[in-house]
XYZ file of C-alpha atoms in Angstrom:
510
model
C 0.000 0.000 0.000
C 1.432 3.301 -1.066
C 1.786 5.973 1.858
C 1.764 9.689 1.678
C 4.705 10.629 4.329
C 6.461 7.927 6.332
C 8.971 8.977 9.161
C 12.717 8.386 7.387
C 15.889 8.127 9.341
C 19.215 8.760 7.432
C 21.856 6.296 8.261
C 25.690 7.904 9.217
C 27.463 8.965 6.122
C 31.181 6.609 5.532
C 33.942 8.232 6.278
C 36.286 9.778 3.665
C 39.241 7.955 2.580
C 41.952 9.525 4.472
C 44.636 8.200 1.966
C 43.782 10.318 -0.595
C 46.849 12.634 -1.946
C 46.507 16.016 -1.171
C 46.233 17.878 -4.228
C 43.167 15.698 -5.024
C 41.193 16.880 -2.005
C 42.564 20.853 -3.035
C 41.503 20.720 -6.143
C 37.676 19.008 -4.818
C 37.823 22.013 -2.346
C 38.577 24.770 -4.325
C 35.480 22.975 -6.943
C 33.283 23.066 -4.105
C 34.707 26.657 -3.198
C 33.683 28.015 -6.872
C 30.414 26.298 -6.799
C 29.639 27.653 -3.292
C 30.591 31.081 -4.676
C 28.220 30.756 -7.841
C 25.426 29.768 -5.672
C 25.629 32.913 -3.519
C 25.779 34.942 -6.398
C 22.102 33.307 -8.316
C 20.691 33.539 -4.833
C 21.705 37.058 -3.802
C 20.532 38.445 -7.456
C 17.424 36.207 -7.409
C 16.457 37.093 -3.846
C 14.457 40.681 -4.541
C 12.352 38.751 -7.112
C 11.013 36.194 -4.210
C 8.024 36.797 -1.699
C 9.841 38.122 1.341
C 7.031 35.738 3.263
C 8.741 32.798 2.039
C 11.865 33.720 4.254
C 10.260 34.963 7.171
C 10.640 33.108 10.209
C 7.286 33.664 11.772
C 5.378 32.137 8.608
C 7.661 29.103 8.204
C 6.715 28.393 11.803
C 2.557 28.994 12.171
C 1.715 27.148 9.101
C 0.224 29.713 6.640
C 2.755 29.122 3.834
C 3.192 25.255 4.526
C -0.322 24.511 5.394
C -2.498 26.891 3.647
C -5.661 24.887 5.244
C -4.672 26.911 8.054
C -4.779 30.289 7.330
C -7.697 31.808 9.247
C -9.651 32.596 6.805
C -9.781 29.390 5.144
C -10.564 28.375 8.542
C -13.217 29.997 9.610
C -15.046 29.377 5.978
C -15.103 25.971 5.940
C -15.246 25.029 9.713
C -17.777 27.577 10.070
C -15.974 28.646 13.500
C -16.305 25.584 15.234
C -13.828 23.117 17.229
C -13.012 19.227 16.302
C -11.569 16.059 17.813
C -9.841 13.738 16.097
C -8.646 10.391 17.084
C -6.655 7.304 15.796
C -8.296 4.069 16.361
C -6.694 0.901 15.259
C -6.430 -2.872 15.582
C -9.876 -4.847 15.692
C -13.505 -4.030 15.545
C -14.023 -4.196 19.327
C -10.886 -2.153 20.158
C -11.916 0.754 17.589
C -15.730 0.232 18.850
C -14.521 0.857 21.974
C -12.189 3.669 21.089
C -15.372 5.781 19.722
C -17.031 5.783 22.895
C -14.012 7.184 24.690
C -14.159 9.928 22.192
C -17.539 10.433 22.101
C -16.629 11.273 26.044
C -13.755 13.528 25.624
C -15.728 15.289 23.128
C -18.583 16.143 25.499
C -16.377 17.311 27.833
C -14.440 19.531 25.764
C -17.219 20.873 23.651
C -15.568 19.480 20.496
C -17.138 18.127 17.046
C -15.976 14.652 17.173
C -14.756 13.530 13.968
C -16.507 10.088 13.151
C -13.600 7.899 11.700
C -13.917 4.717 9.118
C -14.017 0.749 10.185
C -10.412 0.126 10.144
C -9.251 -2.952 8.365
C -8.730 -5.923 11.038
C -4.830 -4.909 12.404
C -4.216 -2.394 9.593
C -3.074 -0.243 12.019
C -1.423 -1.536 15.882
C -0.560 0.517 18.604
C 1.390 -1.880 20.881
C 1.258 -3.100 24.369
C 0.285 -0.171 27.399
C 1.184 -2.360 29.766
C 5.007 -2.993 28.557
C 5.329 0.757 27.461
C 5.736 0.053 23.909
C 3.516 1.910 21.715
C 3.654 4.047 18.826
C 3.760 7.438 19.290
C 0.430 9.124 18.735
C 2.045 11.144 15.620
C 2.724 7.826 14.136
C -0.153 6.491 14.619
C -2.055 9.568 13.088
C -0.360 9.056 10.039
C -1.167 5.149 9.916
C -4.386 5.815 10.130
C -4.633 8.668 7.743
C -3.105 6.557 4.811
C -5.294 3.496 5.407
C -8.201 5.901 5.470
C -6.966 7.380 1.734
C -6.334 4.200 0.957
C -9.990 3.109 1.680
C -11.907 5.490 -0.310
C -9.327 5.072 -3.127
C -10.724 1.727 -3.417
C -14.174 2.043 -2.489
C -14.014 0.032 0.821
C -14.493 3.012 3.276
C -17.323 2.462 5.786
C -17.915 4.879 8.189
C -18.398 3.707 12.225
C -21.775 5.131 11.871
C -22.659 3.106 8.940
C -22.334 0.224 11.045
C -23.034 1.372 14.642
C -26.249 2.962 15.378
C -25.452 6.332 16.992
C -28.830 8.336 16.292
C -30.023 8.340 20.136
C -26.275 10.243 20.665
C -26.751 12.872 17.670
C -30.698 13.275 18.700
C -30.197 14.117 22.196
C -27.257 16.713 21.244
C -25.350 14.859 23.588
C -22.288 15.075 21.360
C -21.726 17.103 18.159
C -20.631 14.999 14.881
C -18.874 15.398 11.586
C -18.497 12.468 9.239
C -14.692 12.133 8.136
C -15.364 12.389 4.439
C -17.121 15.807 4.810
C -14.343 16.882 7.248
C -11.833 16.164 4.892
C -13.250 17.593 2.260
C -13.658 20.786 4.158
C -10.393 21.438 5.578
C -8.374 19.675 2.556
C -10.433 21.533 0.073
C -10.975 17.942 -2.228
C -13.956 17.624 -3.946
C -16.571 15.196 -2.376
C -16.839 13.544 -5.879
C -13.082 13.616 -6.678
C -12.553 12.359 -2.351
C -15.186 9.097 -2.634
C -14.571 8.129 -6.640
C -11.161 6.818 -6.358
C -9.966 9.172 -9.224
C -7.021 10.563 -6.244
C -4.030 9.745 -8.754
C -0.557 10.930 -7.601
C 0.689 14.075 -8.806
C -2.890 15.395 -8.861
C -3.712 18.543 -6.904
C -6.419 16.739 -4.872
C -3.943 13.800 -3.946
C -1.608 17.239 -3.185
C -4.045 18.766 -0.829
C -4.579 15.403 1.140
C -0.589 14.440 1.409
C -0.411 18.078 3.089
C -3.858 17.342 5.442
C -1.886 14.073 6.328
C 1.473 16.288 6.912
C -0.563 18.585 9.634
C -3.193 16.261 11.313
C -0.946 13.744 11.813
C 1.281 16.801 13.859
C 4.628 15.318 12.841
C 5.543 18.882 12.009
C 4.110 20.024 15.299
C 1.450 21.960 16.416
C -0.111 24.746 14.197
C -1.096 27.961 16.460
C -4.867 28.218 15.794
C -5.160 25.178 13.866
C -3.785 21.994 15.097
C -2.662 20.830 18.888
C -1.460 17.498 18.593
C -1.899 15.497 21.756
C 1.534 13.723 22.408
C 0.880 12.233 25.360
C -0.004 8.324 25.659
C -0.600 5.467 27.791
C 3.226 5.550 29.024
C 2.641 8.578 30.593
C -1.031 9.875 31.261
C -3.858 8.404 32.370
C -6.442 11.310 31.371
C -9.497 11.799 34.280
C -12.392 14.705 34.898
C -13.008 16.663 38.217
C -11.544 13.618 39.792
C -11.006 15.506 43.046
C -7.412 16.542 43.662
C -5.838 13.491 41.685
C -4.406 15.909 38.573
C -0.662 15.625 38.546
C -0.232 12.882 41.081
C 1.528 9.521 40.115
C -1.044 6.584 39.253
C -0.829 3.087 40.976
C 0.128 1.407 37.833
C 3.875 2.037 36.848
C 6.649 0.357 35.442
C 8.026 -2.537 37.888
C 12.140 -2.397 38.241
C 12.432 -5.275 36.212
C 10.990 -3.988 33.370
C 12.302 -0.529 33.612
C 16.283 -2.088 33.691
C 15.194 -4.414 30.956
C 13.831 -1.817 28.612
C 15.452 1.198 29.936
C 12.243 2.656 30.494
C 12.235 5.459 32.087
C 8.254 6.595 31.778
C 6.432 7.790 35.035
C 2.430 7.947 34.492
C 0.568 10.571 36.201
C -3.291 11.216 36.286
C -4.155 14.256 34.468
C -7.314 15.916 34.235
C -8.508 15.986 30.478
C -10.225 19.620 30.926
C -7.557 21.545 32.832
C -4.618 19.925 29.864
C -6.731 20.736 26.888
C -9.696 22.164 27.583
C -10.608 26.120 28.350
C -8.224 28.426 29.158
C -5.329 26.110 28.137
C -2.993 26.127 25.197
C -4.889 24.123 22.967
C -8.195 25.812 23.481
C -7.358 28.193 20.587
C -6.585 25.489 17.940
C -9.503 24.336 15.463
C -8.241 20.554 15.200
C -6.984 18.593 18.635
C -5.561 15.584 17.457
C -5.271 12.601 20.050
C -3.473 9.510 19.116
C -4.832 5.976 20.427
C -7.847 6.403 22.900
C -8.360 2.663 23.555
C -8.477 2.396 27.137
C -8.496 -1.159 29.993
C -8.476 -1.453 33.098
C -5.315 -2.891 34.403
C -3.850 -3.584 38.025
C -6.044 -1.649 39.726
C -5.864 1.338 37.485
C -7.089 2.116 33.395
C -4.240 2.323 30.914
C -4.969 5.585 29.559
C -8.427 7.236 30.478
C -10.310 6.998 33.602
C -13.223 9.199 33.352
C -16.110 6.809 33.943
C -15.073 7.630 38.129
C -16.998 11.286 37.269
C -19.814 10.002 37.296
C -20.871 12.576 40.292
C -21.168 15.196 37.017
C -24.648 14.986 35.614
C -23.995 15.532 32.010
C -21.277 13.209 32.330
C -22.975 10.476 34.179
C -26.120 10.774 30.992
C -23.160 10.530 28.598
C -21.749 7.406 30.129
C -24.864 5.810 30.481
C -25.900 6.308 26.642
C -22.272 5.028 25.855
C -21.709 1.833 27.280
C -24.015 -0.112 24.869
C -24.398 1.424 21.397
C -26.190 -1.351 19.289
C -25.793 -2.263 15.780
C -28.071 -0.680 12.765
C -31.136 -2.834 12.137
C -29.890 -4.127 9.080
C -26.878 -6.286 11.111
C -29.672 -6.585 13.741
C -32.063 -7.932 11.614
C -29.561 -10.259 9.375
C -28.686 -11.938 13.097
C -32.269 -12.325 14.004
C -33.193 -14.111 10.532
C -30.645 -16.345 10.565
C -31.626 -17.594 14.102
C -34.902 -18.258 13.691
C -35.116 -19.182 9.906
C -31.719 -21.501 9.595
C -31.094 -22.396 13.139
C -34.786 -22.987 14.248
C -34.118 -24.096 17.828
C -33.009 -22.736 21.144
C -29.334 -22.554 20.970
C -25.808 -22.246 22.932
C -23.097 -19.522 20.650
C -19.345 -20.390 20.904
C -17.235 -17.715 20.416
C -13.427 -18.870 20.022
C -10.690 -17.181 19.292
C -7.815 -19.601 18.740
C -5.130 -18.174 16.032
C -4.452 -14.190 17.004
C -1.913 -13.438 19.615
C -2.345 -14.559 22.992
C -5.134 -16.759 21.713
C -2.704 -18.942 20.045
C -1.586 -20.762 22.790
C -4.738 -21.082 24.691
C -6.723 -23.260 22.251
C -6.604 -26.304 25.351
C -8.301 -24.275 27.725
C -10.829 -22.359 25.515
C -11.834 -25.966 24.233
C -12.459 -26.554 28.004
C -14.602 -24.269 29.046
C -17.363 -24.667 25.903
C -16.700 -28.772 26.302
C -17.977 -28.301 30.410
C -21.000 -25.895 29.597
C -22.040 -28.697 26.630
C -21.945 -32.023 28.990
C -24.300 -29.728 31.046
C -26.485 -28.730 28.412
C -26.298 -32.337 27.477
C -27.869 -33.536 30.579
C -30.918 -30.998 30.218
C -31.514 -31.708 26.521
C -32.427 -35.055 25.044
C -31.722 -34.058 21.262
C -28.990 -32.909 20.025
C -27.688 -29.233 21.498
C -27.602 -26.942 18.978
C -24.637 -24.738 18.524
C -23.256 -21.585 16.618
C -19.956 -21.147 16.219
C -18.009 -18.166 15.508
C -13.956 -18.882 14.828
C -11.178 -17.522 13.028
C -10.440 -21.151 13.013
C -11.176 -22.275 9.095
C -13.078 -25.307 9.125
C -10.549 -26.515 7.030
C -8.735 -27.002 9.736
C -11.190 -28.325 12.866
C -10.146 -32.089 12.133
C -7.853 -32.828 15.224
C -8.976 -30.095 17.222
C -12.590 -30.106 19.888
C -14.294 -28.814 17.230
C -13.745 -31.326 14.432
C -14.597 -34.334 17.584
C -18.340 -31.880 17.940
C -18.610 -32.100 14.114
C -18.763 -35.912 13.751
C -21.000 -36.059 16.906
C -24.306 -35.164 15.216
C -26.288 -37.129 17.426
C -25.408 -35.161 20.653
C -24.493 -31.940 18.931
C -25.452 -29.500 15.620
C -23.384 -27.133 14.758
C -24.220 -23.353 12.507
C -21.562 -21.402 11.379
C -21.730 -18.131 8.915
C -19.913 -17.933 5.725
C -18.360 -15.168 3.799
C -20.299 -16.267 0.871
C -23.802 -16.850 2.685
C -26.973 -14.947 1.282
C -27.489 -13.757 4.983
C -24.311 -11.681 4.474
C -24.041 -11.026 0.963
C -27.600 -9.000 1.291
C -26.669 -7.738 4.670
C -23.315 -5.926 3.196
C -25.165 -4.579 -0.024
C -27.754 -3.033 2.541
C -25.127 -1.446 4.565
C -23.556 -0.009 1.618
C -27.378 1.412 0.179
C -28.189 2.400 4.002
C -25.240 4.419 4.469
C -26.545 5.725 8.154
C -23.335 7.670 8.815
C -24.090 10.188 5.896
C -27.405 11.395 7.787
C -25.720 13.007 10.868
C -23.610 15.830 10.974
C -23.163 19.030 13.315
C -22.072 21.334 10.388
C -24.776 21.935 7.216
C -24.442 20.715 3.751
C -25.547 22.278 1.163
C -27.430 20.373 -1.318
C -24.900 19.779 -3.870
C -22.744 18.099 -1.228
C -25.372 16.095 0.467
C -26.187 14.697 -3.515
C -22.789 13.978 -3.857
C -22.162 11.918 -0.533
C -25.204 9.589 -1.700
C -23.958 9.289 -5.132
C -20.093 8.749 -4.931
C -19.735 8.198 -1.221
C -21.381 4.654 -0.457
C -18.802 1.655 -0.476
C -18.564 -0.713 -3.170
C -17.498 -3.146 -0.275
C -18.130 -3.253 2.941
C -15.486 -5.685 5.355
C -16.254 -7.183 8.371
C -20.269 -7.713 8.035
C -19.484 -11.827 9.094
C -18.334 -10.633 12.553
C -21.120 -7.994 12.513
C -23.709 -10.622 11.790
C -22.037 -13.418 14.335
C -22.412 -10.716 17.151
C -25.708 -10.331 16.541
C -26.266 -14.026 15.975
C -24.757 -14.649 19.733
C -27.244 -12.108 20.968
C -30.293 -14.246 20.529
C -28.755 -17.392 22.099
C -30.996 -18.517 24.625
C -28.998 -21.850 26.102
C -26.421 -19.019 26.941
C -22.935 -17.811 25.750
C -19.360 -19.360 25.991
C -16.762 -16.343 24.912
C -12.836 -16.427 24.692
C -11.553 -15.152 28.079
C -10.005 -11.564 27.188
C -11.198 -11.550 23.569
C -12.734 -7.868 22.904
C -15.168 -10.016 20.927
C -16.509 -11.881 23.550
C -16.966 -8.605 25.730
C -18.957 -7.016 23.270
C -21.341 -10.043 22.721
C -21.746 -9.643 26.529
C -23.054 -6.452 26.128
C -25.224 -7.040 23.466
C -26.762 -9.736 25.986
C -26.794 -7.623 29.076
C -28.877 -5.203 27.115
C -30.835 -7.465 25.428
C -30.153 -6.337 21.524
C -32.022 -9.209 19.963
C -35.483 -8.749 21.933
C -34.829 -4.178 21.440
């Protein structure tokens, strides 16, 4: 995949070969003399005939020749004065589901326009472990993310989160203010809505131009922009943000590095518990600036403390409390609802147990034995209530390919104790459910700045995906919802915790 900007690191230059005669190296000097000379000469005759701005220190430094986006008045036309948050999710589904409703709270409580990213690609973009104090930086990941998000409207795969997640009860109660990232970018980058969604970005092209300079400043890895940008540098090795948490700003948090680790790695991080509002919101330095640009905002709780924001603990403030509330379970849109309901009543037809295993991705690997345990305990007791066969749906990223050998191939040739239902890429159930998505396209209807009619036209014509990724797992969650002999998840699978959910708040009976 072809990026915009990448970070580049020189490597040391060879040293000369000292055994050169000396009236070689005079004669390269006095070249290099002559040519310095000449060069001095073209610049200081050329010089009257530049723009003096070009020069000036003060421009080079706030943006306005570099990033015209910037200059105020560009500014203030197309934002239409107003403030915006922008984040960088990354790795799975779950983690970036859960990323957007940590944004949706620092939003709220900075009166920002939250920026409503796309559905990453599974791992297109990873941040690294918190807990081991190795992550990118957040100006790295910024500029992950923005190239896989070019890169998905370049080839007609880019699906908004609120095409898939159904955020109308935030936008309706003006709870938090919204701007799709399409319209955003099109705004600020000044690109074409047509010429943004069509894939038509070729290189050298002025729009493909204006979006490798968008990527240059949101991304901050130029810095911060006065009036435009504040890039939020600090991350899970050293913050852990909170909100009229008492008198906890600027004190250390329980979780630091242990010794060990710290003369292992050399790490030398200290975390401290920072409150969001006092850091960034009014009256401090990035208050003035139209974009504030966070990095990761994927958050756990971990050894008594969260990795990186702990704001859920205010919920003494009202509006924050109503915010957190409306949060913690946003559903899927009907059409993923409805696809999961279908398919458990008209192809599985029977009360039935969902198995959710995760058995190849990282720490999953090597904990097939003891995943297989768990579901093979809660079946012998099914077994004993039910004298047919149990039915089962499984959801994997095990290819049944490859079950033979493994608990699940032994539950396959059992089909007199046990039926299993799995989903396929290829099914009808999600062929239709992905071209609905793509005709629905829910996160086109909300947004906290007007369109005018041409650009609202345009967004429904050139802006829907041609494919939309990840509608299986969408379909599976919903699937697991409506399990009535109960649910056996993957223990610290994101998956697994957001099938919970969907149980605890009963999505398949809303």
């Amino acid at each position: 995949m072809n990026s915009f900007f990448s970070p580049s690191r020189a490597g040391p230059k060879p040293w000369p070969n000292r055994k050169k005669q000396t009236n070689k190296s005079a004669i390269c000097l006095c070249s290099v003399s002559l040519l310095a000379v000449l060069f001095l000469s073209v610049f200081f005759i050329t010089y009257s005939e530049i723009p003096k701005s070009i020069f000036s220190i003060s421009s080079a430094f706030s943006g306005s020749v570099e990033f015209p986006q910037c200059r105020s008045e560009v500014l203030s036309r197309a934002l239409l004065g107003q403030s915006f948050l922008l984040y960088a999710p990354h790795s799975g589904f779950s983690n970036q589901l859960s990323e957007f409703k940590n944004a949706v709270l620092m939003a709220m409580v900075l009166n920002r326009t939250l920026v409503v990213p796309p559905v990453l690609d599974h791992h297109a973009v990873a941040l690294g472990s918190c807990p081991k104090f190795r992550v990118l930086s957040p100006s790295e990941v910024r500029v992950s993310v923005w190239n896989h998000s070019v890169e998905l409207l370049r080839s007609g795969r880019y699906v908004s989160m609120g095409d898939v997640v159904d955020i109308s009860s935030l936008v309706s109660s003006s709870a938090v203010r919204v701007i799709d990232f399409r319209y955003f970018a099109s705004l600020l980058c000044g690109v074409d809505l047509e010429t943004l969604c069509s894939g038509e970005l070729a290189e050298q092209s002025q729009a493909y131009e204006s979006l490798r300079q968008c990527g240059y400043l949101l991304s901050g890895v130029r810095g911060n922009v006065d009036g435009c940008l504040y890039g939020v540098d600090d991350d899970c090795r050293t913050t852990v943000w909170t909100y009229r948490n008492g008198g906890s700003d600027g004190r250390l948090d329980s979780f630091q590095a242990d010794e060990k680790l710290k003369k292992k790695k050399k790490i030398a991080y200290v975390r401290r518990r920072r409150d969001v509002y006092k850091a960034l919101g009014r009256g401090s330095e990035a208050e003035s600036a139209a974009v504030l640009a966070f990095g990761s905002l994927f958050t756990a709780p971990y050894k008594g403390s969260e990795l990186y924001i702990d704001i859920k603990k205010s919920s003494g403030v009202p509006e924050v409390k109503s915010l957190i509330e409306k949060v913690e379970f946003l559903p899927f849109v009907r059409e993923v609802m409805s696809a999961g309901k279908r398919f458990a009543t008209g192809t599985i037809k029977a009360p039935f147990l969902c198995a959710q295993l995760r058995l190849l991705d990282g720490q999953f690997k090597n904990h097939q034995e003891s995943t297989f345990t768990g579901l093979n305990q809660k079946l012998e007791s099914l077994s004993l209530k039910n004298p047919g066969p149990v039915h089962v749906f499984v959801m994997t990223d095990l290819p049944e390919s490859n079950w033979s050998g493994t608990y699940l191939g032994d539950l396959a040739r059992n089909s007199t104790k046990f039926k299993l239902h799995f989903l396929r890429e290829e099914d009808e159930v999600i062929v239709r459910t992905e071209k609905e998505l793509a005709s629905a396209a829910h996160g086109q209807k909300f947004g906290s700045i007007p369109m005018s009619l041409d650009s609202i036209k345009k967004m429904q014509k050139h802006c829907s995906p041609q494919k939309v990724s990840n509608v299986q797992l969408y379909v599976e969650e919903a699937v697991c919802s409506c399990a009535s002999l109960g649910f056996v998840g993957t223990a610290g699978s994101t998956i697994a915790e957001s099938v919970e959910m969907m149980r605890k708040f009963n999505a398949c009976s809303s």
